[in-house]
Structures are given as C-alpha cells and as structure tokens.
Amino acid sequence: MKKIFISTLLLTGILTLASCKKEKELIEVETPMSEQTQKGNTTETGKPEDVKAEDPEGNFQMQGLPYKYNALEPFVDAKTMETHYSKHHVGYCNKLNKAIKDTPLAYATIEDVLAKLDLKNNDIRNNAGGFYNHNFFFAGISPNAGGEPEGSLLEAIITDFVSFDEFKTQFSDKASKVFGSGWVWLVKTKEGKLAITTTANQDNPLMKSAEIKGQPILALDVWEHAYYLKYQNKRKDYIDAFYNIINWKKAQENFDK
Ligand code: MN3
C-alpha cells in the first residue's frame, strides 16, 4: 500500500514538473511574438491626429486620416503612410499657408485657389496642388475597400470604357507611363463624360494647366515617395495593389458632385 502511495506521489510530481516546463516553454515562445506584433503595428509609428499645421491661424489645416497608418497594409506599409502624411503632406500645407499669406487668394477655398492661381507662381501652384491632391488621395483609399464600384458610377464606367476591367487596364497603363513625378486621375468632364488623365508634379485637373479638366473622382499618387520604401522600382506592383484599397463609396460621392 505504502509502495503504491509513493509511486503515485512520484508520478504526480513528474507530471507537475512536466506541465510547469511546458508552461515555461509556452511563455518563452509567446513573449517575442507579441513584441513583434507590437513593433509591426503601433509602436514604431505616430498618430495622424497628432500632425498639425505649423501656423494654427493658417487658412489651410491638416484634416487627419480616417484610418491608422498601418490600416492599409499589406498594400501600403505603415512607414510609407506615416512619412507621406506627417512629412510630405504637412510640408505642402505649411508652405501653402506661407506662400498664400497676404495675397488676394489668402482666404479662398482650396478649389478656388487651384482654379484662379497664377501658373507662374510655382510656390502657390506646387503647394496648393500638393495640399489638395493628398487630401483627395488619402480620402479616396481605405481599409476593407477595393472591389468594384456600384450604381451610377459603374454604369458611367461601362458607358465610357466598355467594362470595369477595361477601365482598370487603361488607368494602370496611364499610371505606369507617368514620366517622373505626377498623378493619374479619373475625372468627370463638364460634358459629364468620364476620362483618365495624368498631371505632372502636383498639378491637377482643377487647374488651368490641365490637359483634361474636370471634377476628380479618383486619384493615384505615382511620385516615388508614395511607394518606394515597399515597392522600390516596381511601380506596377504598387499600381496593382491600389485596386485593393480604392474607396468606391467616396469615388461615388465625388461623381455625384
Ligand atoms: Mn505624395
């Protein structure tokens, strides 16, 4: 009887030791994984809502982003989003406030500035364009988006491009052929037709310089700063990834304007 009792005690002891060891192993494996997850998500990047214009009285202010910097991964990485918004975009905003101060357009809306600006004034032209284009671009992309447009926008795309796939082919083709820095746009012309057009630098379809003028519906930034950290020279992969994050609801709102 005593022998059985000792054996049971021994066996319980061994099992307890084994389970402790197992628990320890689990903890050791889990810790670095959770650190890694934090690193990939929020630890390394700041917050869009903390980015403010230098001049709090300036006519143009930062609008924030409706998602976090890492929300568009894996299509656009968090570091690119953070650099794009908190360095490039705020730079256009600050320089625009400085350039436009004490001019007749100082208190105009951004759309009015774009329509009326003197194209020879590169300070206002580049920074007003940069400010509008990035606000428009960041509002036009979203997590859990992509797919196809619906309703009247889809009908218009089919009318003017035959099919959604044909629209994508033409949009991607134009985006890949922008030489140097610029943008590709889907616009609605004043005749109500859809057209794909490109602009150099920070120009856009609301400016007098535009080859095709119109109401912007969708835009893709093809400056290298928009994709180089993740895609390097592979602009085509960045363009392909864009279709996964297009906010077609926002595009429909732009189309309805
Ligand atoms: Mn950009």
Coordinates of C-alpha atoms and ligand atoms in Angstrom, one line a residue:
M1 CA 0.0 0.0 0.0
K2 CA 2.8 2.4 1.0
K3 CA 4.6 1.5 -2.2
I4 CA 1.6 2.4 -4.4
F5 CA 1.2 5.7 -2.5
I6 CA 4.9 6.6 -3.1
S7 CA 4.6 5.6 -6.7
T8 CA 1.5 7.8 -7.2
L9 CA 3.3 10.7 -5.4
L10 CA 6.3 10.3 -7.7
L11 CA 4.1 10.2 -10.8
T12 CA 2.2 13.3 -9.7
G13 CA 5.5 15.0 -9.1
I14 CA 6.8 14.1 -12.6
L15 CA 3.6 15.2 -14.3
T16 CA 3.6 18.5 -12.3
L17 CA 7.2 19.2 -13.3
A18 CA 6.4 18.4 -17.0
S19 CA 3.4 20.7 -17.0
C20 CA 5.5 23.5 -15.5
K21 CA 8.1 23.0 -18.1
K22 CA 5.5 23.1 -20.8
E23 CA 4.1 26.3 -19.4
K24 CA 7.5 27.9 -19.3
E25 CA 8.2 26.9 -22.8
L26 CA 4.9 28.5 -24.0
I27 CA 5.7 31.7 -22.2
E28 CA 9.1 31.9 -23.7
V29 CA 7.7 31.4 -27.2
E30 CA 4.8 33.8 -26.8
T31 CA 6.8 36.8 -25.5
P32 CA 8.9 37.6 -28.6
M33 CA 5.9 37.1 -30.8
S34 CA 3.8 39.6 -29.0
E35 CA 6.7 42.1 -29.0
Q36 CA 7.0 41.5 -32.8
T37 CA 3.3 42.2 -33.3
Q38 CA 3.5 45.5 -31.4
K39 CA 6.5 46.5 -33.4
G40 CA 4.7 45.9 -36.7
N41 CA 1.6 47.7 -35.6
T42 CA 1.6 50.8 -33.4
T43 CA 4.9 51.1 -31.5
E44 CA 7.0 52.5 -34.3
T45 CA 4.6 54.9 -35.9
G46 CA 3.0 58.1 -34.6
K47 CA -0.7 59.1 -35.0
P48 CA -2.1 61.1 -37.9
E49 CA -4.2 63.2 -35.5
D50 CA -1.0 64.5 -33.9
V51 CA 0.1 66.1 -37.1
K52 CA -0.8 69.8 -37.2
A53 CA 0.0 72.7 -39.5
E54 CA 2.8 75.0 -38.2
D55 CA 0.5 78.0 -38.3
P56 CA -2.7 77.4 -36.3
E57 CA -4.2 80.5 -37.8
G58 CA -3.3 79.5 -41.4
N59 CA -6.2 79.2 -43.9
F60 CA -5.3 75.5 -44.5
Q61 CA -5.1 72.9 -41.8
M62 CA -4.4 69.2 -41.7
Q63 CA -7.6 67.1 -41.8
G64 CA -6.4 63.9 -40.2
L65 CA -6.9 60.5 -41.7
P66 CA -10.0 58.3 -41.2
Y67 CA -7.7 55.3 -40.5
K68 CA -4.4 54.4 -38.8
Y69 CA -1.0 54.5 -40.7
N70 CA -0.9 50.7 -40.7
A71 CA -4.5 50.2 -41.8
L72 CA -3.7 49.8 -45.5
E73 CA -1.2 47.0 -45.0
P74 CA -0.1 44.9 -46.8
F75 CA -0.9 47.1 -49.8
V76 CA 0.7 50.3 -48.4
D77 CA 3.0 49.9 -45.5
A78 CA 2.7 51.9 -42.3
K79 CA 6.1 53.7 -42.7
T80 CA 5.2 54.9 -46.1
M81 CA 1.8 56.2 -44.9
E82 CA 3.4 57.9 -41.9
T83 CA 6.2 59.6 -44.0
H84 CA 3.7 60.5 -46.7
Y85 CA 1.2 62.2 -44.3
S86 CA 3.4 63.5 -41.5
K87 CA 6.3 64.7 -43.6
H88 CA 5.3 65.3 -47.3
H89 CA 1.6 66.3 -46.8
V90 CA 2.1 68.6 -43.8
G91 CA 5.0 70.2 -45.8
Y92 CA 2.7 71.2 -48.6
C93 CA 0.2 72.5 -46.0
N94 CA 2.8 74.7 -44.2
K95 CA 4.4 76.0 -47.4
L96 CA 0.9 76.8 -48.9
N97 CA 0.0 78.9 -45.8
K98 CA 3.2 80.8 -46.1
A99 CA 3.0 81.3 -49.9
I100 CA -0.6 82.4 -49.9
K101 CA -0.5 84.8 -46.9
D102 CA -1.2 88.4 -47.9
T103 CA -2.2 87.5 -51.5
P104 CA -5.8 88.0 -52.9
L105 CA -6.4 84.3 -52.5
A106 CA -5.3 84.1 -48.8
Y107 CA -8.8 83.2 -47.6
A108 CA -10.1 81.4 -50.7
T109 CA -11.2 77.8 -50.7
I110 CA -8.6 75.4 -52.0
E111 CA -10.7 74.7 -55.1
D112 CA -10.8 78.5 -55.8
V113 CA -7.1 78.8 -55.3
L114 CA -6.5 75.9 -57.8
A115 CA -8.8 77.5 -60.4
K116 CA -7.5 81.0 -60.1
L117 CA -3.8 80.7 -59.2
D118 CA -1.1 82.3 -61.4
L119 CA 0.6 79.3 -63.0
K120 CA 3.9 81.2 -63.0
N121 CA 3.8 81.3 -59.2
N122 CA 5.4 77.9 -58.5
D123 CA 5.3 78.3 -54.7
I124 CA 1.5 78.5 -54.7
R125 CA 1.0 76.2 -57.7
N126 CA 3.0 73.3 -56.2
N127 CA 1.9 73.6 -52.7
A128 CA -1.8 74.2 -53.4
G129 CA -1.7 71.3 -55.7
G130 CA 0.1 69.1 -53.1
F131 CA -2.3 70.1 -50.4
Y132 CA -5.5 69.3 -52.4
N133 CA -4.1 66.2 -54.1
H134 CA -3.0 64.5 -50.9
N135 CA -6.3 65.3 -49.1
F136 CA -8.1 63.9 -52.1
F137 CA -5.9 60.8 -52.4
F138 CA -6.0 59.9 -48.7
A139 CA -9.8 60.2 -48.5
G140 CA -10.1 58.0 -51.6
I141 CA -8.4 55.0 -50.1
S142 CA -9.5 52.9 -47.2
P143 CA -9.0 49.6 -45.4
N144 CA -11.6 46.9 -46.2
A145 CA -12.2 48.5 -49.6
G146 CA -11.4 47.7 -53.2
G147 CA -13.7 45.6 -55.3
E148 CA -15.8 47.3 -57.9
P149 CA -17.9 50.5 -58.0
E150 CA -21.7 50.2 -58.0
G151 CA -24.7 52.1 -59.2
S152 CA -24.4 55.2 -61.4
L153 CA -20.6 55.3 -61.3
L154 CA -20.3 51.7 -62.5
E155 CA -22.8 52.5 -65.3
A156 CA -20.8 55.5 -66.4
I157 CA -17.6 53.5 -66.4
I158 CA -19.2 50.8 -68.6
T159 CA -20.6 53.5 -70.9
D160 CA -17.2 55.3 -71.3
F161 CA -14.8 52.4 -71.0
V162 CA -16.9 49.4 -72.2
S163 CA -16.2 47.4 -68.9
F164 CA -14.7 47.8 -65.5
D165 CA -11.7 45.6 -66.5
E166 CA -11.0 47.8 -69.5
F167 CA -11.1 50.9 -67.2
K168 CA -8.5 49.3 -64.9
T169 CA -6.3 48.4 -67.9
Q170 CA -6.4 52.0 -69.2
F171 CA -5.9 53.5 -65.7
S172 CA -3.0 51.2 -64.9
D173 CA -1.4 51.9 -68.3
K174 CA -1.5 55.7 -67.9
A175 CA -0.2 55.4 -64.3
S176 CA 2.7 53.3 -65.4
K177 CA 3.6 55.8 -68.1
V178 CA 3.8 58.9 -66.0
F179 CA 7.3 60.1 -66.5
G180 CA 8.9 61.3 -63.3
S181 CA 6.6 62.6 -60.6
G182 CA 2.9 63.0 -61.0
W183 CA -0.6 61.7 -60.7
V184 CA -3.2 59.7 -62.6
W185 CA -6.9 60.8 -62.3
L186 CA -10.3 59.6 -63.2
V187 CA -12.3 62.8 -63.9
K188 CA -15.8 63.8 -64.9
T189 CA -15.6 66.5 -67.6
K190 CA -18.1 69.3 -67.8
E191 CA -19.9 67.4 -70.6
G192 CA -20.5 64.6 -68.0
K193 CA -18.1 62.1 -69.6
L194 CA -15.5 60.1 -67.7
A195 CA -11.9 60.4 -68.7
I196 CA -8.5 59.2 -67.4
T197 CA -5.8 61.9 -67.4
T198 CA -2.4 62.5 -65.9
T199 CA -0.8 65.6 -64.4
A200 CA 2.9 66.3 -63.7
N201 CA 4.3 67.3 -60.3
Q202 CA 1.4 68.5 -58.1
D203 CA -0.8 69.8 -60.9
N204 CA -4.4 68.5 -61.0
P205 CA -7.5 68.6 -63.2
L206 CA -8.9 71.7 -61.5
M207 CA -6.0 73.9 -62.7
K208 CA -5.9 75.9 -65.9
S209 CA -2.9 73.9 -67.0
A210 CA -4.7 70.6 -67.1
E211 CA -4.8 68.7 -70.4
I212 CA -8.3 67.4 -69.4
K213 CA -10.1 69.5 -66.9
G214 CA -12.9 68.1 -64.7
Q215 CA -14.2 67.0 -61.3
P216 CA -11.7 64.5 -59.8
I217 CA -13.3 61.2 -58.9
L218 CA -10.3 59.0 -58.2
A219 CA -6.6 59.7 -58.0
L220 CA -3.4 57.7 -57.6
D221 CA -0.1 59.4 -56.5
V222 CA 2.7 57.9 -58.5
W223 CA 5.5 60.0 -57.0
E224 CA 8.2 57.6 -55.8
H225 CA 7.7 58.8 -52.2
A226 CA 4.3 57.1 -52.4
Y227 CA 5.7 53.6 -52.9
Y228 CA 9.5 53.4 -53.0
L229 CA 10.0 52.1 -49.4
K230 CA 7.9 49.0 -50.1
Y231 CA 8.0 48.6 -53.9
Q232 CA 11.3 50.2 -54.9
N233 CA 11.4 50.4 -58.7
K234 CA 8.3 48.1 -59.1
R235 CA 5.7 50.8 -59.7
K236 CA 3.5 48.3 -61.5
D237 CA 3.1 46.2 -58.3
Y238 CA 2.1 49.4 -56.4
I239 CA -0.5 50.2 -59.1
D240 CA -1.9 46.7 -58.9
A241 CA -2.1 46.9 -55.1
F242 CA -4.1 50.2 -55.4
Y243 CA -7.2 48.4 -56.6
N244 CA -7.5 46.7 -53.2
I245 CA -7.8 49.9 -51.3
I246 CA -10.0 52.1 -53.5
N247 CA -12.8 53.6 -51.6
W248 CA -15.5 53.4 -54.3
K249 CA -18.1 54.9 -51.9
K250 CA -16.0 58.1 -51.8
A251 CA -15.5 58.0 -55.6
Q252 CA -19.3 57.8 -56.0
E253 CA -19.7 60.9 -53.8
N254 CA -17.1 62.7 -56.0
F255 CA -19.0 61.5 -59.1
D256 CA -22.3 62.8 -57.7
K257 CA -20.9 66.4 -57.1
Ligands
MN3_1 MN 2.6 62.2 -52.4

